[in-house]
Structures are given as C-alpha cells and as structure tokens.
XYZ file of C-alpha atoms in Angstrom:
461
model
C -36.559 5.465 -48.169
C -36.474 2.909 -45.336
C -36.312 3.973 -42.486
C -32.743 1.540 -41.918
C -30.930 1.545 -38.229
C -26.071 1.520 -39.414
C -23.952 1.736 -36.965
C -20.979 3.885 -37.031
C -18.069 3.948 -34.454
C -19.930 3.366 -31.491
C -23.151 5.409 -32.623
C -26.048 4.192 -34.546
C -27.442 5.640 -36.945
C -30.890 5.867 -38.166
C -31.708 6.699 -41.471
C -35.416 7.572 -43.002
C -36.736 8.637 -40.023
C -39.151 11.836 -39.596
C -38.882 13.338 -36.655
C -42.399 13.165 -35.471
C -42.010 9.628 -35.915
C -39.701 9.050 -33.132
C -40.761 11.411 -31.155
C -40.444 8.817 -28.160
C -37.275 7.519 -28.544
C -35.500 10.846 -26.505
C -32.030 9.369 -26.665
C -32.556 10.232 -30.559
C -30.726 14.126 -31.319
C -31.004 15.172 -35.574
C -27.872 14.860 -36.946
C -27.790 18.127 -39.665
C -23.804 16.050 -41.198
C -25.557 12.955 -41.764
C -28.875 13.640 -42.475
C -30.261 11.201 -39.939
C -31.094 10.541 -36.283
C -27.531 9.420 -33.985
C -27.530 8.151 -30.846
C -24.808 5.914 -28.834
C -24.749 2.824 -29.369
C -25.934 1.104 -26.150
C -29.318 2.362 -26.444
C -29.610 0.117 -29.294
C -31.964 -2.607 -27.557
C -33.878 0.541 -27.214
C -34.544 1.630 -30.173
C -35.256 -1.472 -31.583
C -37.724 -2.729 -28.961
C -39.970 0.810 -29.939
C -39.206 0.375 -33.275
C -41.148 -3.139 -32.755
C -43.715 -2.168 -29.863
C -44.953 0.582 -32.791
C -44.634 -1.653 -35.192
C -42.338 0.390 -37.621
C -40.790 -1.818 -40.445
C -37.390 -1.331 -40.250
C -33.738 -2.911 -41.945
C -31.206 -3.530 -39.509
C -27.997 -2.914 -40.759
C -26.189 -2.423 -37.342
C -25.634 -5.635 -36.224
C -22.829 -7.886 -37.357
C -24.566 -11.400 -35.079
C -26.742 -13.716 -35.040
C -28.140 -16.318 -32.586
C -25.833 -19.237 -31.881
C -25.588 -22.852 -30.372
C -22.945 -23.171 -27.521
C -23.151 -26.552 -26.728
C -21.046 -27.448 -22.845
C -18.985 -29.866 -23.395
C -19.995 -31.157 -19.865
C -23.120 -30.393 -17.666
C -23.422 -27.918 -14.867
C -24.894 -28.257 -11.788
C -25.594 -25.444 -10.280
C -25.014 -24.432 -6.624
C -28.799 -22.750 -5.498
C -27.489 -19.549 -5.722
C -26.313 -19.465 -9.116
C -29.410 -20.852 -9.867
C -31.101 -18.100 -8.338
C -29.120 -15.594 -10.009
C -29.220 -17.630 -14.140
C -33.078 -16.539 -13.784
C -33.095 -13.307 -11.770
C -30.536 -12.105 -14.919
C -32.746 -14.470 -17.848
C -35.631 -12.250 -17.069
C -34.179 -9.544 -18.896
C -31.143 -10.980 -20.069
C -29.543 -7.826 -18.437
C -28.045 -6.468 -15.113
C -25.976 -7.036 -11.978
C -24.897 -9.926 -10.250
C -22.764 -9.784 -6.871
C -21.492 -12.723 -5.989
C -18.809 -12.806 -3.243
C -15.046 -14.225 -4.545
C -15.259 -17.956 -5.233
C -19.029 -18.366 -5.066
C -18.877 -19.750 -9.371
C -19.037 -16.202 -11.071
C -17.556 -17.288 -14.325
C -19.329 -20.500 -13.834
C -22.856 -18.881 -13.779
C -21.211 -16.647 -17.270
C -20.729 -20.175 -18.591
C -24.460 -21.017 -18.271
C -25.939 -17.795 -19.382
C -23.277 -16.862 -22.019
C -24.523 -20.864 -23.162
C -28.878 -20.174 -22.037
C -28.143 -16.799 -24.658
C -26.741 -17.928 -27.697
C -25.479 -15.193 -28.718
C -21.278 -14.073 -29.566
C -19.570 -12.670 -26.703
C -17.450 -9.823 -25.575
C -16.033 -10.969 -21.875
C -14.350 -8.067 -20.108
C -11.473 -8.611 -17.582
C -9.774 -6.241 -15.888
C -6.274 -7.850 -16.154
C -4.197 -10.793 -18.179
C -4.174 -13.087 -16.050
C -7.551 -12.917 -15.265
C -7.998 -13.506 -18.792
C -5.884 -16.593 -18.666
C -7.953 -17.773 -16.005
C -11.380 -17.449 -18.120
C -10.448 -19.098 -21.106
C -8.734 -21.610 -19.254
C -12.502 -21.944 -17.965
C -14.222 -21.029 -21.141
C -11.906 -24.122 -23.161
C -12.676 -26.706 -20.212
C -16.940 -26.648 -21.615
C -17.521 -24.912 -24.787
C -15.851 -27.143 -27.408
C -14.589 -24.223 -30.905
C -12.372 -22.111 -30.010
C -12.024 -18.925 -28.313
C -10.465 -15.888 -29.107
C -8.188 -13.134 -26.769
C -7.931 -9.799 -27.401
C -5.059 -8.308 -25.079
C -1.759 -8.729 -23.958
C -0.130 -8.323 -27.297
C -2.768 -11.110 -28.827
C -5.721 -10.750 -31.155
C -8.091 -13.206 -32.153
C -11.432 -12.415 -32.606
C -13.956 -15.263 -32.000
C -17.675 -16.166 -31.459
C -16.869 -16.604 -27.411
C -13.593 -13.570 -26.809
C -11.773 -12.349 -23.693
C -10.604 -8.914 -23.677
C -9.157 -7.086 -21.344
C -10.761 -3.565 -20.182
C -8.273 -1.659 -21.934
C -7.823 -4.151 -25.283
C -11.741 -3.934 -25.732
C -11.789 -0.102 -24.824
C -8.738 0.416 -28.072
C -11.037 -2.090 -30.351
C -14.528 -1.108 -29.062
C -15.043 1.707 -32.676
C -14.862 -1.670 -34.972
C -16.198 -4.466 -32.056
C -18.956 -2.432 -30.960
C -21.119 -4.843 -33.049
C -19.834 -8.017 -33.298
C -21.263 -9.663 -30.295
C -24.888 -10.087 -28.572
C -23.574 -10.289 -25.278
C -20.904 -8.156 -22.865
C -20.150 -10.133 -19.993
C -18.228 -7.445 -17.255
C -15.973 -9.349 -15.245
C -14.799 -7.005 -11.564
C -17.048 -4.651 -13.077
C -17.006 -1.795 -10.609
C -14.215 -1.171 -13.338
C -17.007 0.129 -15.808
C -17.997 3.096 -14.446
C -14.264 4.769 -14.518
C -13.771 7.778 -16.713
C -12.549 5.633 -20.123
C -13.713 2.341 -19.565
C -17.477 3.100 -19.376
C -16.656 4.046 -22.959
C -16.628 0.097 -24.033
C -20.414 0.152 -23.061
C -21.853 3.106 -24.559
C -19.458 1.892 -27.789
C -21.197 -1.485 -28.150
C -24.840 -2.578 -29.625
C -24.544 -6.060 -27.151
C -28.259 -5.461 -25.966
C -28.208 -8.555 -23.705
C -25.296 -7.512 -21.058
C -23.950 -9.398 -17.685
C -22.210 -7.142 -14.854
C -20.293 -9.270 -12.384
C -18.541 -8.026 -9.001
C -18.272 -9.118 -5.010
C -18.443 -5.742 -4.494
C -20.486 -3.524 -6.565
C -19.961 0.140 -4.314
C -17.824 2.332 -5.343
C -16.119 5.384 -3.549
C -16.876 8.469 -6.159
C -21.131 6.572 -5.732
C -20.957 6.325 -9.306
C -22.834 3.085 -8.932
C -26.156 4.476 -10.884
C -23.925 4.378 -13.688
C -23.110 1.211 -14.142
C -26.626 -0.219 -13.476
C -27.029 2.662 -16.355
C -24.796 0.574 -18.536
C -25.793 -3.265 -17.725
C -28.311 -3.435 -16.291
C -30.146 -3.090 -12.612
C -28.573 -5.229 -9.336
C -30.807 -8.278 -10.528
C -29.084 -10.917 -8.003
C -26.825 -10.183 -5.052
C -25.982 -12.836 -2.019
C -23.537 -11.889 0.571
C -19.897 -14.215 2.667
C -21.893 -14.572 6.270
C -24.233 -16.140 3.828
C -22.322 -18.780 2.115
C -19.909 -19.162 4.671
C -18.706 -22.905 5.744
C -20.902 -23.906 2.776
C -20.138 -22.447 -1.022
C -17.463 -20.604 0.769
C -14.613 -21.934 4.006
C -16.182 -20.966 7.284
C -13.893 -17.262 8.368
C -12.523 -15.492 11.540
C -11.571 -11.995 11.169
C -9.405 -10.651 13.810
C -8.184 -7.554 14.613
C -5.184 -6.558 16.537
C -3.388 -3.204 18.494
C -0.274 -3.104 17.679
C 2.081 -1.269 19.901
C 4.704 0.873 17.906
C 8.390 0.788 19.081
C 8.856 4.139 21.537
C 10.952 6.414 18.333
C 8.430 5.353 15.915
C 5.839 6.857 18.697
C 7.383 9.843 19.630
C 7.439 10.733 15.689
C 4.280 9.978 14.757
C 3.028 11.823 17.958
C 5.324 14.991 16.415
C 4.245 14.878 12.974
C 1.026 14.032 14.128
C 0.990 17.636 16.229
C 2.059 20.000 12.982
C 0.330 18.057 10.533
C -3.372 18.791 12.766
C -2.460 22.019 13.858
C -1.910 23.466 10.567
C -5.677 21.528 9.395
C -7.404 23.560 12.449
C -4.753 26.799 12.042
C -6.171 26.776 7.840
C -10.014 26.446 9.313
C -10.000 22.710 7.143
C -12.587 20.251 7.897
C -13.011 16.652 6.010
C -15.714 16.109 6.869
C -16.510 18.853 4.451
C -17.055 16.990 0.838
C -14.058 19.924 -0.691
C -12.270 18.902 2.682
C -9.208 16.875 1.024
C -8.834 19.504 -2.591
C -8.713 21.768 -0.114
C -6.083 20.904 2.437
C -4.153 20.118 -0.777
C -4.426 22.954 -2.170
C -3.113 24.931 1.148
C -0.961 22.729 1.452
C 0.887 24.478 -1.678
C 0.504 27.478 -0.694
C 3.288 28.425 1.516
C 6.153 26.687 3.153
C 3.819 25.689 6.439
C 1.415 23.676 3.939
C 4.273 22.139 2.081
C 5.708 21.157 5.807
C 2.536 19.887 7.237
C 1.686 17.407 4.136
C 5.392 15.514 4.873
C 4.167 15.413 8.134
C 0.596 13.619 6.954
C 2.880 11.230 5.021
C 5.064 10.838 7.581
C 3.076 9.739 10.476
C 0.666 8.218 7.927
C 3.750 5.914 7.063
C 4.292 5.970 10.742
C 1.207 4.128 11.415
C 0.822 2.143 8.731
C 4.596 0.444 8.518
C 5.846 0.397 11.917
C 9.327 -2.141 12.703
C 6.417 -3.295 15.485
C 4.043 -4.309 12.461
C 6.557 -6.201 11.260
C 7.839 -7.828 13.911
C 4.710 -9.096 14.739
C 3.941 -10.327 11.089
C 7.102 -13.019 11.195
C 5.862 -14.236 14.730
C 2.234 -14.144 12.698
C 4.547 -16.541 10.549
C 5.954 -19.070 12.248
C 2.989 -19.236 14.759
C 1.166 -20.825 11.398
C 4.098 -22.718 9.881
C 2.091 -25.080 7.524
C -0.111 -23.177 6.546
C -0.868 -20.878 3.096
C -0.643 -17.342 4.230
C -1.961 -14.177 2.078
C 0.331 -11.085 3.330
C -1.215 -7.476 2.406
C 0.150 -4.550 2.098
C -0.671 -0.511 0.914
C 2.352 0.296 -0.716
C 5.095 -1.713 -2.989
C 7.947 -0.030 -0.910
C 6.445 -1.761 2.389
C 5.571 -4.757 0.483
C 9.513 -5.243 -0.379
C 10.941 -3.792 2.571
C 9.324 -6.737 4.721
C 10.158 -9.022 1.352
C 13.550 -7.654 1.939
C 14.087 -8.911 5.519
C 11.840 -12.089 5.815
C 13.280 -13.708 2.492
C 10.285 -13.758 1.695
C 8.645 -13.293 -2.812
C 6.857 -10.683 -3.505
C 4.135 -9.855 -6.154
C 3.235 -6.626 -7.066
C 2.286 -3.715 -10.549
C 6.018 -3.601 -11.440
C 6.281 -8.022 -10.987
C 7.218 -9.442 -14.216
C 4.528 -11.571 -15.673
C 6.905 -15.082 -15.836
C 8.006 -14.076 -12.282
C 4.076 -13.890 -11.385
C 3.200 -16.994 -12.595
C 6.232 -18.814 -11.160
C 5.490 -17.255 -7.545
C 1.814 -17.970 -7.784
C 2.853 -22.495 -9.202
C 5.394 -22.655 -6.509
C 2.721 -21.604 -3.747
C -0.262 -23.220 -4.871
C 1.581 -26.380 -5.324
C 3.128 -25.544 -1.180
C 6.705 -24.426 -2.330
C 5.684 -21.230 -1.326
C 3.811 -20.635 2.714
C 3.527 -17.345 2.358
C 3.351 -14.405 -0.887
C 3.389 -10.851 -0.086
C 1.996 -8.134 -2.061
C 0.783 -4.887 -2.147
C -2.743 -4.862 -4.548
C -1.710 -7.051 -7.424
C -3.879 -10.006 -5.414
C -6.536 -8.255 -4.188
C -8.743 -9.299 -7.443
C -9.210 -11.248 -10.240
C -6.164 -14.195 -9.151
C -7.138 -17.665 -7.826
C -5.280 -19.017 -5.225
C -7.810 -21.187 -3.990
C -4.315 -22.813 -1.731
C -4.090 -19.699 0.723
C -6.386 -20.083 4.218
C -4.136 -17.272 6.409
C -4.728 -13.487 5.243
C -2.564 -11.155 7.095
C -3.746 -7.533 6.488
C -0.353 -5.470 7.605
C -1.782 -1.906 5.902
C -4.823 -0.974 3.486
C -6.688 2.162 2.636
C -10.242 2.361 3.716
C -12.158 1.248 1.205
C -14.432 -1.201 1.522
C -14.223 -3.383 -1.372
C -10.775 -3.437 -1.362
C -10.892 -4.911 2.257
C -14.307 -7.276 1.130
C -11.846 -8.606 -1.652
C -8.495 -9.282 0.279
C -11.053 -11.632 2.436
C -12.881 -12.888 -0.074
C -8.263 -13.864 -0.985
C -8.785 -17.201 1.085
C -12.072 -18.530 1.261
C -12.072 -20.285 -1.328
C -13.530 -23.642 0.075
C -11.481 -26.895 0.381
C -12.459 -29.805 3.468
C -11.909 -28.516 6.321
C -10.675 -25.246 5.559
C -10.998 -22.843 8.441
C -9.692 -18.740 6.943
C -8.505 -16.421 9.255
C -7.739 -13.476 8.187
C -5.587 -11.006 11.087
C -6.184 -6.845 11.002
C -2.752 -5.890 11.586
C -3.896 -1.716 13.207
C -1.260 1.323 15.437
C -2.848 1.415 18.275
C -3.263 4.481 19.012
C -3.460 6.254 15.585
C -5.115 7.762 12.330
C -5.392 3.627 11.341
C -8.179 2.893 13.643
C -10.354 4.515 12.097
C -9.530 3.915 8.939
C -10.051 0.344 9.895
C -13.306 1.271 10.910
C -14.421 2.292 7.838
C -12.946 -0.263 5.831
C -15.251 -2.340 8.032
C -18.685 -1.031 7.451
C -19.604 -3.965 5.904
C -22.380 -7.105 6.946
C -19.012 -9.401 6.143
C -17.771 -8.886 9.233
C -20.824 -8.416 11.511
C -22.054 -10.913 14.016
C -20.754 -14.073 14.923
C -17.461 -14.248 11.890
C -15.916 -11.192 13.885
C -13.720 -11.796 16.442
C -10.927 -8.667 17.764
C -8.870 -8.228 19.935
C-alpha cells in the first residue's frame, strides 16, 4: 500500500506506513481504529519535510490548495523596517512579527501574501478589523476577497475571518489554505482560539502583534503555533518618523475628602483581612487564596466588598472626573480618546459631560456613526472602556487620557498606540490619571514596564 496523507477534521492521517518507517516523527500516534498514524493538522509541514528528507514516496491527499499568483494593483514602497521584517519572515515563511500600532502590519501582510503565493486565511479578533482588512486587501489585490464572520460565509482564495468564525469552520477549512495570517496573534494561545492553528495544515504562518507578551506566560505556545519571533521593532524606535512623537504625562490626583475617607476605611478592612487570613499576593496562588477565603465567612464576604469599593473609589473618583473636564477644555481643537477600566465609569462620564461612549454594548451601526463623526471632527472626544484598545483605526486622535486601567502592559501599550498614527506636525500626548496615595499607583507602575515608557518620551508631574 502506497503511503498517503489525508486530512480529517483537524488531524493528519498517514496511511500505508510501518512504524519503523516513521520512527523519527515523534508527533505521530498509531490509531488502532483506522490502522493509520495520526497527528494534529499543524504537524503537516513537519511530516512532509521529513518524508522528503528521507526520500519516502507519498501521495498527498491532505492539502486542497496550490500555488497562486496574486499580482498587486499598485506598487508598495515598504519602509526599511517593513523590508527587514519581510526578509526575516520569508527565510522560513513562519514566525511572529512585532510592530507597533500604526507601523503598517497590514501592508506587511499584503507584501508577504503576494510573495508567498498561496491561498490565505487571515484571522482577526473583531468585525471592525475584518472590515478594515477587507478595505486594504481590495485596494491592493484585483480578486474578490472572502469574508467569514458577522453572518457572512464567503470563502475565496484570500479570506478574512474572525477568530470565532475560523474556529467554528476549522474542521473543514483546515486544508484549504497554505498561508495563515494571525492578526493580534497574542489572542491565539487562548484555550479555544489555539485550535484554529492546531486544526490547520497551513505550512506557512505569519503572526502579527504589537505586544506578544501575555499575562499567563503562554508566548511559548504562540511561537509553537506560528513560528518563532523573527522580527520586532518598538514604539520608541519609530517615534518621530513612522509614528508621531509623543509624551506620556502622569498626573497624581488628590481624592475629594469624602472619597478619601471611604477609600481609607474600605482599604483598611480589606488589608486587615489579608493579614488575619495570612494571604500574600507575592505568592503565586495569592489571589485564588483570597477569593477562596472570602467565601468561607461573612467577614470574608465583607472583605471582598471592601476590596471592590476601594478599587472603584481609586479608579473612578469624582476628582478624576473634574480633572478630565479640565483637560478636555484645555485641549479644545484636539481629538481626544478617553479610556476607562469599566463600562460603568465610561457611561457615567458620558452622561455627565454629554459625550459619546463606545463599549462592547454599542451596536454596530451606532459605533460606525460615532467613529465617522470622530474622524470628520464632528465629535472631538470619544469615551471608551476597552473597545478601542486594539484594532480600530483612529488616526485623527492626538490626545489620550487614561482615567483608569488594569496593570496589563499590553493594554497600556495598545492605548498609547491609538494616538500615534503619524500625520504632518502631529505631537501625541497621553495623560495617565492616578489617584494619589492609593493602590492604583502600583498598578500604574506595573503597566509601565515597557520600553515605550522609558527615556526622554516620559514626563511625570
């Protein structure tokens, strides 16, 4: 029986082979039920490479794609770092490229899709990004661009899909594309999304992100699924050239008297409970221990309420709202993005100051209307919780105000990136509002542990 490869719902099947014949392929497992070797679809490249290396004849019934020619409708003159990134990736046609927001990751992908010449599936995290990719691809390629997501199921040689929709269809699309592009690829190691990569035989893979680091440390899995980090450049390296020059200004805000009293009272109850329960957040299981202890007694339940209250008071104090309004007045004529940690505060400030608010609850038509009004200058301020952290293109913004946020380095770098798209004469300015003398100070310090916040670009008050 001639050795053959087949694709079956996210796996590669190897028929007609003896165990000793493929002993060097550790990923293969013998399947008694089907009398064949089986491996995750992502092992396709490794299997084929080794079969060729050992000069073993095989019939490839697995892949349903072939080489293509994707001529560009107009020339692209890549920037030097884009050329370097393309050259680095093309060596193995696998790998992760790290470029700051606004540095042209989409254009880099267009260049590499054309050079690779294989049917391509592009993964994006949101419907908004799917639309933006579709616009760029239609600008450069003279073929129909497919879309998968948001109620659309149109598969073409170049297709843009949301991660969610790609996951749903990977069992039968996994052998139809030779190149997979993962935009915002830091999402890929998630418990579900990883199967969009594991279930595909695509031998060529490109990961794109501004910040590959993950709080759970799963970057290693990202590099296993996409290939190694093959090129990176940073915000500070491109500031003043590809990206707008920028200043980051931290303002410590003195809480109002009533807010301060409530904060101190709640903070003391919460920290006293930590001491009494012998809980240390320096311990790897500190947070889970705290959550467990808070369920074991009424005192624990009250401690958890106190924790939430002191956190909310520091993140969403009335003094911050007053300062935000001052900043908006002082920056009349600028395009301002305001970031909050949660929807509640975003809506409260929007209602108080009669400003548009974008959250994940905002319906698509309303979101598009708000963004259009912001881009035309009809709206000069947009308030958001997390929707604008990544993906949505807002080059007009030149001032950002972080009223509150998490300790995530990625979130902070992404928020900075939203105001850095260059235009002539632009100077970007990011304000961070931190409640003075609260735990928020330490959250601020954690999220600033990135080279974008070091050196001359940083200004503190």
